[in-house]
Coordinates of C-alpha atoms in Angstrom, one line a residue:
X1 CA 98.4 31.3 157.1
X2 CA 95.0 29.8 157.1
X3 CA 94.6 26.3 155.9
X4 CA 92.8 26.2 152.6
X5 CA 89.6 24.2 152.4
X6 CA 89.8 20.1 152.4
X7 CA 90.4 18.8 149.0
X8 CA 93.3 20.7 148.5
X9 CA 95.9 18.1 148.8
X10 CA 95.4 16.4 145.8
X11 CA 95.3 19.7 144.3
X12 CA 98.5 20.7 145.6
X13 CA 99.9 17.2 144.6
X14 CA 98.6 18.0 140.6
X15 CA 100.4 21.0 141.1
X16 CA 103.6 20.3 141.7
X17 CA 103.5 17.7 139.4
X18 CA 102.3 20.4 137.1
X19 CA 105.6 21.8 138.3
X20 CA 108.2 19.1 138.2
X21 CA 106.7 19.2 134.0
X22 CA 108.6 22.6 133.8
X23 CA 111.9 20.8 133.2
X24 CA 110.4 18.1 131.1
X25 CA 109.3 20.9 128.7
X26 CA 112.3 22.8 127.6
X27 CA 110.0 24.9 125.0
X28 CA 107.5 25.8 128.2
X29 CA 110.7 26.8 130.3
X30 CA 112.1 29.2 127.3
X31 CA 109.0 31.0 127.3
X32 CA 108.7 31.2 131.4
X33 CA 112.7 32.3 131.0
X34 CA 112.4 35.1 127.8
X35 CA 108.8 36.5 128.5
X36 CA 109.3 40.5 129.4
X37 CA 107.0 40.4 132.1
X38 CA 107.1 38.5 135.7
X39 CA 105.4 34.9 135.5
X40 CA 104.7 32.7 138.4
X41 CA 102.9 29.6 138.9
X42 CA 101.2 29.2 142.8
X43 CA 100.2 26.6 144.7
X44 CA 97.1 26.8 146.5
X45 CA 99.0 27.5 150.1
X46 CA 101.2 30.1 147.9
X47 CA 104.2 28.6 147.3
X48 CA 106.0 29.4 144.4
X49 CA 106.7 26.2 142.2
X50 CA 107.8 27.9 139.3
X51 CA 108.9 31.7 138.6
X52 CA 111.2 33.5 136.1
X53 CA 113.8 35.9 136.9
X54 CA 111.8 38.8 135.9
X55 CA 109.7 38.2 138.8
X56 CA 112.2 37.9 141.1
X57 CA 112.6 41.7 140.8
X58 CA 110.4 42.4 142.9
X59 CA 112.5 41.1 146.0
X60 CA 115.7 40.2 144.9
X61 CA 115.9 36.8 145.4
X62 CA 117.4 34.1 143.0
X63 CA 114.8 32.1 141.0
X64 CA 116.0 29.0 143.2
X65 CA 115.7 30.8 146.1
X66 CA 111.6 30.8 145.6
X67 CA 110.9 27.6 144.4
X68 CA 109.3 25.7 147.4
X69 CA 108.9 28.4 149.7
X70 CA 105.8 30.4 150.4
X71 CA 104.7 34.2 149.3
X72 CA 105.3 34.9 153.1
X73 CA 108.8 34.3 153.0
X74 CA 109.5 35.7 150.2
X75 CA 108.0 39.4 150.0
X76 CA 106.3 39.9 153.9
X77 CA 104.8 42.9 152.7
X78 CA 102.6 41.9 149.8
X79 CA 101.7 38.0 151.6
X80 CA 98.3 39.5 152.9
X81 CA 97.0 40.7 149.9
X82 CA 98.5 37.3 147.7
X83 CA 96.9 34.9 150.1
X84 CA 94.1 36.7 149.9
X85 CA 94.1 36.7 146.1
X86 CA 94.6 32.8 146.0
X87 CA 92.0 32.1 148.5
X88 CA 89.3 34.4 146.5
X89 CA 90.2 32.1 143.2
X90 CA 90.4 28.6 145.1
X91 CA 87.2 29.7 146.3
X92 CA 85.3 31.2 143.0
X93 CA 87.0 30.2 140.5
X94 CA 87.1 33.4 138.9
X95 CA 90.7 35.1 137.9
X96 CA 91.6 38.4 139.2
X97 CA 93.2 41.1 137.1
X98 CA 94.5 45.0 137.1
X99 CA 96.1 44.6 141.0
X100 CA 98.4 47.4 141.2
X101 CA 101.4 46.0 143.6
X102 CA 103.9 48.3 145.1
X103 CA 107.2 47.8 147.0
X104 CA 110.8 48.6 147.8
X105 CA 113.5 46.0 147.9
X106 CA 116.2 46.1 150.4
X107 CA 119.1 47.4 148.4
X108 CA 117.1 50.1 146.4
X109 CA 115.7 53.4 147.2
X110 CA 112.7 53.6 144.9
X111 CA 109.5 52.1 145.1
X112 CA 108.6 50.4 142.2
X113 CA 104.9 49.0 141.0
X114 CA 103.5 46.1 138.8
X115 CA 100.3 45.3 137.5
X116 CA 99.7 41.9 138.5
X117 CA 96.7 39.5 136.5
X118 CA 95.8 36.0 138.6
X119 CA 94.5 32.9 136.5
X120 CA 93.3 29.8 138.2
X121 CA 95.0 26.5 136.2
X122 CA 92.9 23.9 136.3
X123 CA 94.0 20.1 136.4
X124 CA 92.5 17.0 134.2
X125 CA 89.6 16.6 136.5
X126 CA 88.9 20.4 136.2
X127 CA 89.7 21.3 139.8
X128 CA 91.6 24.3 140.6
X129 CA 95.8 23.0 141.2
X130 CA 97.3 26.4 141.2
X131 CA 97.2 30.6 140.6
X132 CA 99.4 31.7 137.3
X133 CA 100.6 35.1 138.0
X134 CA 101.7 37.6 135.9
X135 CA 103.2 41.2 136.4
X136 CA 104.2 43.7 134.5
X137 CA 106.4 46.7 135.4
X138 CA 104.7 50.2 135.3
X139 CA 107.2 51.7 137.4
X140 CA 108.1 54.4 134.9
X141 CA 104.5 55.0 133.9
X142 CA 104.0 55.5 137.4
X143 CA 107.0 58.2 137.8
X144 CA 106.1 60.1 134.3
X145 CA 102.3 60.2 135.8
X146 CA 104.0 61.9 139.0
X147 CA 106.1 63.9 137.0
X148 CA 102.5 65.1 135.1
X149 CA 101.0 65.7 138.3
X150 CA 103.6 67.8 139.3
X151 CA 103.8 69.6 136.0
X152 CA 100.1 69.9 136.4
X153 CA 99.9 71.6 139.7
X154 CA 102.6 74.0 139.1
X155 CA 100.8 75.1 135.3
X156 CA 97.7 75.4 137.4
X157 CA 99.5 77.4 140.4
X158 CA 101.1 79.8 138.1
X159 CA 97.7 80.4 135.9
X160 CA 96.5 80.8 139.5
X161 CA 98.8 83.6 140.0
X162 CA 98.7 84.8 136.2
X163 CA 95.0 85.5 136.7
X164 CA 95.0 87.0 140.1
X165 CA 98.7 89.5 139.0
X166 CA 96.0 90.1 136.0
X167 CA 92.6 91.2 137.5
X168 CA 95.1 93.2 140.2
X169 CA 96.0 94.8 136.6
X170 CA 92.7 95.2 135.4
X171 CA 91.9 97.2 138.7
X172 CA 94.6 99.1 138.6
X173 CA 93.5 100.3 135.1
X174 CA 90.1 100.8 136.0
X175 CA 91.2 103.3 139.1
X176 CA 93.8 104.7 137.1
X177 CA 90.8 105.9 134.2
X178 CA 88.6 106.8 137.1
X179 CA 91.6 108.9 138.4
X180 CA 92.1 110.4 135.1
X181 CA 88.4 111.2 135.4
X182 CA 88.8 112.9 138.6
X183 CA 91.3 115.0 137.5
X184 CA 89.0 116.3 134.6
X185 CA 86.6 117.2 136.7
X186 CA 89.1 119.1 139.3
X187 CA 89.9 121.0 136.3
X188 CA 86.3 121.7 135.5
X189 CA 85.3 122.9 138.7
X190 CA 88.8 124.8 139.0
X191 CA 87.5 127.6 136.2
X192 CA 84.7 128.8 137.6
X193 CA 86.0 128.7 141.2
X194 CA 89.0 130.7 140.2
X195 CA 86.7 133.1 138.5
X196 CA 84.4 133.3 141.2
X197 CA 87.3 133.6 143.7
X198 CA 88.2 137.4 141.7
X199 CA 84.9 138.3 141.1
X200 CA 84.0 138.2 145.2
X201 CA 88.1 139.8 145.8
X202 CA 87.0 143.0 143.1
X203 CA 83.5 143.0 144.9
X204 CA 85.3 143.1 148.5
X205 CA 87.9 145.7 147.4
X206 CA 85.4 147.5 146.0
X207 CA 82.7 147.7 148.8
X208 CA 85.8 149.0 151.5
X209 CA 86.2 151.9 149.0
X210 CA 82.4 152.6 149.2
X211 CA 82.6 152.1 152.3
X212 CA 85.6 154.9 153.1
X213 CA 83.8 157.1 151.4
X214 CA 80.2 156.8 153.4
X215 CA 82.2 157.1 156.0
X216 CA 84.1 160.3 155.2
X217 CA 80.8 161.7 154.1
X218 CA 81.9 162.1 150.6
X219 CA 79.5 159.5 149.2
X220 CA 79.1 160.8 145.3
X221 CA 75.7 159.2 143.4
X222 CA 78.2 158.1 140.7
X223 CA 80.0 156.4 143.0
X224 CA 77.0 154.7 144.9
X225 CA 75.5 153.7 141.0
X226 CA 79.1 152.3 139.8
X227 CA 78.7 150.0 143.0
X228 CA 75.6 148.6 142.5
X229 CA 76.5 148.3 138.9
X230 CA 79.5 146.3 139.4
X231 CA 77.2 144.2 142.3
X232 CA 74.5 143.1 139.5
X233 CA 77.2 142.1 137.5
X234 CA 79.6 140.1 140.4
X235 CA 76.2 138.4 141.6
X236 CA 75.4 137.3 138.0
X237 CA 79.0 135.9 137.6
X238 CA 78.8 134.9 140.6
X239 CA 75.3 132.8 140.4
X240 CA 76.5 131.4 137.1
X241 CA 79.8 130.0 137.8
X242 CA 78.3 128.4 141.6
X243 CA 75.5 126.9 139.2
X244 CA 78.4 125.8 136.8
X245 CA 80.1 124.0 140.0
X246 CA 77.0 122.7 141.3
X247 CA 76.5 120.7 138.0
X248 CA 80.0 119.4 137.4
X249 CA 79.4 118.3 141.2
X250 CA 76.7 116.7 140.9
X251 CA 77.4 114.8 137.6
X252 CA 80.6 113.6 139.6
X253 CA 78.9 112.3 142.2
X254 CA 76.5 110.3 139.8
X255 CA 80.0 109.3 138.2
X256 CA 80.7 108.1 141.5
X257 CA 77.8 106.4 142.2
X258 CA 77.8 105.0 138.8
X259 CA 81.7 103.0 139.5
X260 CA 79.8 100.0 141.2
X261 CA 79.5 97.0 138.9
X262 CA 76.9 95.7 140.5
X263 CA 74.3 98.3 140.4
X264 CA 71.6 98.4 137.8
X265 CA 69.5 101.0 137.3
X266 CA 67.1 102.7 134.9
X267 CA 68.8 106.0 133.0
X268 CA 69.1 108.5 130.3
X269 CA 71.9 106.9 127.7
X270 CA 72.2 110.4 126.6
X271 CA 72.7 111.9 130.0
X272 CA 75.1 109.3 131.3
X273 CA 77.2 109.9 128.1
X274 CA 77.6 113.8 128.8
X275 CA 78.4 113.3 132.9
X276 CA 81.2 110.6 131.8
X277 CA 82.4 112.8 128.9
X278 CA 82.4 116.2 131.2
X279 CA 85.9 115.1 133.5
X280 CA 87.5 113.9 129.6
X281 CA 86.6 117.6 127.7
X282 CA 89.8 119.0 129.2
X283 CA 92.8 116.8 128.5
X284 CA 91.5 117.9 124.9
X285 CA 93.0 121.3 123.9
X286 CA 96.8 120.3 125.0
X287 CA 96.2 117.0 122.9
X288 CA 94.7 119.6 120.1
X289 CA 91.7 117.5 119.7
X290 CA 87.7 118.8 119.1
X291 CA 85.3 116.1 120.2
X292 CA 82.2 116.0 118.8
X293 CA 79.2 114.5 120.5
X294 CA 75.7 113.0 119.2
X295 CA 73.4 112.2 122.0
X296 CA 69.6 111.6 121.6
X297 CA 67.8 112.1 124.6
X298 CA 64.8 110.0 125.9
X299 CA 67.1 106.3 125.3
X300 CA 65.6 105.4 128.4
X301 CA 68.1 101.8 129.5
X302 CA 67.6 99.7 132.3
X303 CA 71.2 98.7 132.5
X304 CA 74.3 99.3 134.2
X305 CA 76.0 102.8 133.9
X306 CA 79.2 102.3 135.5
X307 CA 80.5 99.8 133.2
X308 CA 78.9 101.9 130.4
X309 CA 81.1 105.0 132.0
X310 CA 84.2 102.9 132.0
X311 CA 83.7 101.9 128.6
X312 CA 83.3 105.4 127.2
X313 CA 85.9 106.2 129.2
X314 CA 88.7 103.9 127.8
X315 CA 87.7 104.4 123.7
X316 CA 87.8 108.2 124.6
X317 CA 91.3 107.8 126.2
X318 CA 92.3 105.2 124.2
X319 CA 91.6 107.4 120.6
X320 CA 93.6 109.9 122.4
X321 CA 96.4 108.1 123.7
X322 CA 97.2 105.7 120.3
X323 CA 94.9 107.5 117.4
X324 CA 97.3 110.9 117.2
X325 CA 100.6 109.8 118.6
X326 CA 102.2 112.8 116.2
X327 CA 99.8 115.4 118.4
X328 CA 98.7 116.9 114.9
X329 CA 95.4 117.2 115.9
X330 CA 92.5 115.9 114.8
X331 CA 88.6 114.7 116.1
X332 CA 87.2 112.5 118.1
X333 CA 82.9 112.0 117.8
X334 CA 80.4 109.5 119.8
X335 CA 77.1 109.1 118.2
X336 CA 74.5 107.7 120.9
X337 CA 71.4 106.4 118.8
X338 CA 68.7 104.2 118.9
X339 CA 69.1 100.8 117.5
X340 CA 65.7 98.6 116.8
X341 CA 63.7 99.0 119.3
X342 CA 65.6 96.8 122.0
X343 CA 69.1 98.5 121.5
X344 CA 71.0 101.5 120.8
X345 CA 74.2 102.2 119.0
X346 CA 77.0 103.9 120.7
X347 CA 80.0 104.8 117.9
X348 CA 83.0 106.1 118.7
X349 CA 85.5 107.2 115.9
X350 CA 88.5 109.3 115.4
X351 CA 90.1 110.8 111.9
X352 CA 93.8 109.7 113.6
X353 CA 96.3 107.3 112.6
X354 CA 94.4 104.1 112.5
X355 CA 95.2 100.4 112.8
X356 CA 97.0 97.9 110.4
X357 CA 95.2 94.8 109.8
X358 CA 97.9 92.6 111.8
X359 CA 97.1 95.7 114.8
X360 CA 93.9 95.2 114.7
X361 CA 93.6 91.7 114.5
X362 CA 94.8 92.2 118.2
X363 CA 93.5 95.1 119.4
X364 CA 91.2 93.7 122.2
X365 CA 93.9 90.9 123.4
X366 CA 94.7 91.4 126.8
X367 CA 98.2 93.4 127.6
X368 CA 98.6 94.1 123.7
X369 CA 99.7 97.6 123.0
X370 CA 101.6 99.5 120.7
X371 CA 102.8 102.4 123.3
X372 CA 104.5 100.2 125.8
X373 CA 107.6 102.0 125.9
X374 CA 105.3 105.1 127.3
X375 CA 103.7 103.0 130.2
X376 CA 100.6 101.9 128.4
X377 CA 100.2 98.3 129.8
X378 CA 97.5 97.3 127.2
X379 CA 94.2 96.7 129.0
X380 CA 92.1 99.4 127.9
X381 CA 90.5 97.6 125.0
X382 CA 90.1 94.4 126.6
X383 CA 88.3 95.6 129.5
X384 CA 86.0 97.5 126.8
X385 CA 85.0 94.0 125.7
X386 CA 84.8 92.3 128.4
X387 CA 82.7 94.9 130.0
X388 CA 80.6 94.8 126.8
X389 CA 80.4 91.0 125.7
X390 CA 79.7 90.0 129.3
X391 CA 78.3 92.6 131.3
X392 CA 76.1 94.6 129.4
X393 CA 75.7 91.5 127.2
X394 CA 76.3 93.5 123.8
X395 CA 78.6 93.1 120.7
X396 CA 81.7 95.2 119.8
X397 CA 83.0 96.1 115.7
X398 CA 86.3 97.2 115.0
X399 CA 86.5 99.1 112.0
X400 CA 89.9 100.8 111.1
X401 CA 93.0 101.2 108.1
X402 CA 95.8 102.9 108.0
X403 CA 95.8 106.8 107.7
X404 CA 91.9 106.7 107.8
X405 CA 91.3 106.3 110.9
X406 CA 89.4 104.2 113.5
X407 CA 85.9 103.3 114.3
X408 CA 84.5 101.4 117.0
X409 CA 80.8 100.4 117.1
X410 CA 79.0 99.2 120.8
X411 CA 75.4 97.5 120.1
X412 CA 73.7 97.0 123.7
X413 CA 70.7 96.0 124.5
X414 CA 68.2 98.5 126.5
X415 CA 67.2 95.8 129.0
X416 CA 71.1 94.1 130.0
X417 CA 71.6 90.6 131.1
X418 CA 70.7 90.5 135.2
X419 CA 74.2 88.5 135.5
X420 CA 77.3 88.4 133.6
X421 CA 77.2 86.3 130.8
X422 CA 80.3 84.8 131.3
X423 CA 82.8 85.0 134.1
X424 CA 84.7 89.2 133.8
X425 CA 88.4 89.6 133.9

């Protein structure tokens, strides 16, 4: 160890005086012997003159085992950082406090940790004799902190998980509506196929007759005019259902084009509203549903239309799926209108079942749903807001009682947010 700094005889002398005083002093020894944490008194080459058995924890050894020998010999490990203590306060004069100690006797397995506060005693010329030390256990603070930790990092893991096994979810819904969609629009562009598929079979049977006949040289005019008459009429069924096709088509693929989140573009509310609403018209007669529609043209919105699409797309399916669970029948109506002159007001509402107030109270809380046993998985509402509140940047009513229906009202502003407003599940 290096040697402290002349003058420190005498100081080491005052000290163990300061010592010997110990047994003098019964009172002074009670407290040293009852106090419930570790006190030690120092010498200034860190020997311990005086310690009570609740220091001695921290190696083991008997209270006479210490006195007289030095930090060193006691507890190797920590004599670095002691010796380096005392020297600091023999040289400043200034205590030290809040050293966290650790260590690990001998004969036990766990590691256990003090909070050790050094004091520099002072003798009657005012010189610095000795270091009082005192420590106090933490080692269970220590362990429930780790046990926090741990507890910590696993809430955090599994919220981890929870949120990723819940935007997979969200996904999944949103494919599964565009899916549904798809399967309108087959069905829409299946009619006038199908009817354009018999018209061009009657016009082919049809022209092999006419054409026997030329060919047998017993071409009648009646014959010949009944042809052309029934070729005016295929081509005009024909021209009309290809145009009907060509429409359906091409409001698919703006569907399609629409599905990205992340493009913005300027477009007719109105027009957006009817492509969205063409691949939902045919899941309505087996439901036994009329849907009425309100658009004003010219709502010119510099916004987002696939999120607008998926938003028309779950109330339309959600009225459907939860508003007429009996299948009596009933209506569904969206009213697109200007609001102000920076929004417009999208309302959808159905004549159906409606909501009870504890229902409704929940009705946009993710995974809620009253049709679970059915497969519903309870997303569609939440998505709506979240696709409303954050990415369109509008506001959402719920308006709905029991036996009298439900009515949902969308406010959005024509010119949306450029980012989300807040993060979107």
């Amino acid at each position: 160890m290096k040697q402290p700094p002349s003058g420190f005889a005498s100081g080491e002398h005052s000290a163990a005086s300061l010592a010997r005083s110990f047994a003098h002093q019964p009172a002074l020894q009670l407290i040293y012997d009852t106090a419930p944490i570790g006190l030690a008194f120092l010498s200034p080459d860190c020997r311990y003159l005086q310690i009570n058995q609740r220091l001695t924890e921290i190696c083991g050894i008997s209270v006479e085992g210490h006195l007289g020998r030095t930090v060193r010999d006691c507890v190797p490990a920590l004599a670095s950082s002691v010796e380096a203590i005392v020297r600091s306060i023999m040289e400043t004069g200034n205590p030290v406090t809040g050293i966290e100690v650790a260590g690990q006797r001998a004969d036990q397995t766990e590691e256990r940790f003090w909070i050790t506060y050094w004091h520099p005693q002072r003798g009657a010329a005012g010189d610095i004799i000795g270091v009082n030390v005192a420590a106090e256990e933490i080692t269970e603070r220590k362990r429930n902190e780790r046990e926090i930790r741990r507890a910590r990092d696993a809430a955090e893991a599994a919220l981890h998980h929870l949120q990723e096994a819940q935007a997979s979810l969200v996904e999944a819904e949103k494919l599964a509506a565009l899916g549904r969609l798809v399967a309108g629009v087959a069905h829409e562009i299946n009619s006038p196929v199908g009817t354009s598929l018999t018209v061009a079979s009657e016009l082919g049977r049809k022209s092999a007759l006419l054409a026997a006949e030329v060919a047998s040289g017993e071409l009648k005019r009646s014959s010949l005019m009944d042809f052309l008459t029934l070729v005016q009429s295929a081509s005009s069924q024909l021209a009309g259902n290809l145009s009907r096709v060509a429409e359906l088509v091409q409001a698919f693929k703006q569907v399609a084009v629409d599905q990205s989140y992340r493009d913005r573009r300027i477009f007719d509310l109105g027009e957006v509203t009817e492509q969205f609403l063409t691949g939902l018209r045919p899941g309505l007669p087996k439901n036994n549903l009329i849907l009425k529609v309100e658009c004003r043209s010219g709502l010119a919105m510099n916004s987002y239309p696939g999120p607008y699409g998926q938003v028309v797309t779950n109330l339309f399916l959600n009225a459907v799926a939860h508003a007429f669970p009996d299948r009596r029948g009933g209506s569904i109506g969206i009213a697109v209108r200007e609001s102000g002159h920076d929004d417009v007001e999208i309302v959808v509402a159905d004549d159906g079942c409606g909501m009870s107030p504890d229902i409704r109270r929940q009705a946009f809380n993710p995974f809620f749903t009253t049709r679970r046993h059915q497969g519903h998985i309870g997303l569609g509402l939440h998505i709506v807001h979240n696709i409303v509140t954050n990415r369109l940047g509008g506001l959402i009513n719920l308006d709905s009682e029991n036996g009298k229906g439900t009515t949902i009202q969308l406010i959005l502003p024509r010119n949306a947010p450029a980012e989300p407003i807040a993060a979107e599940i």
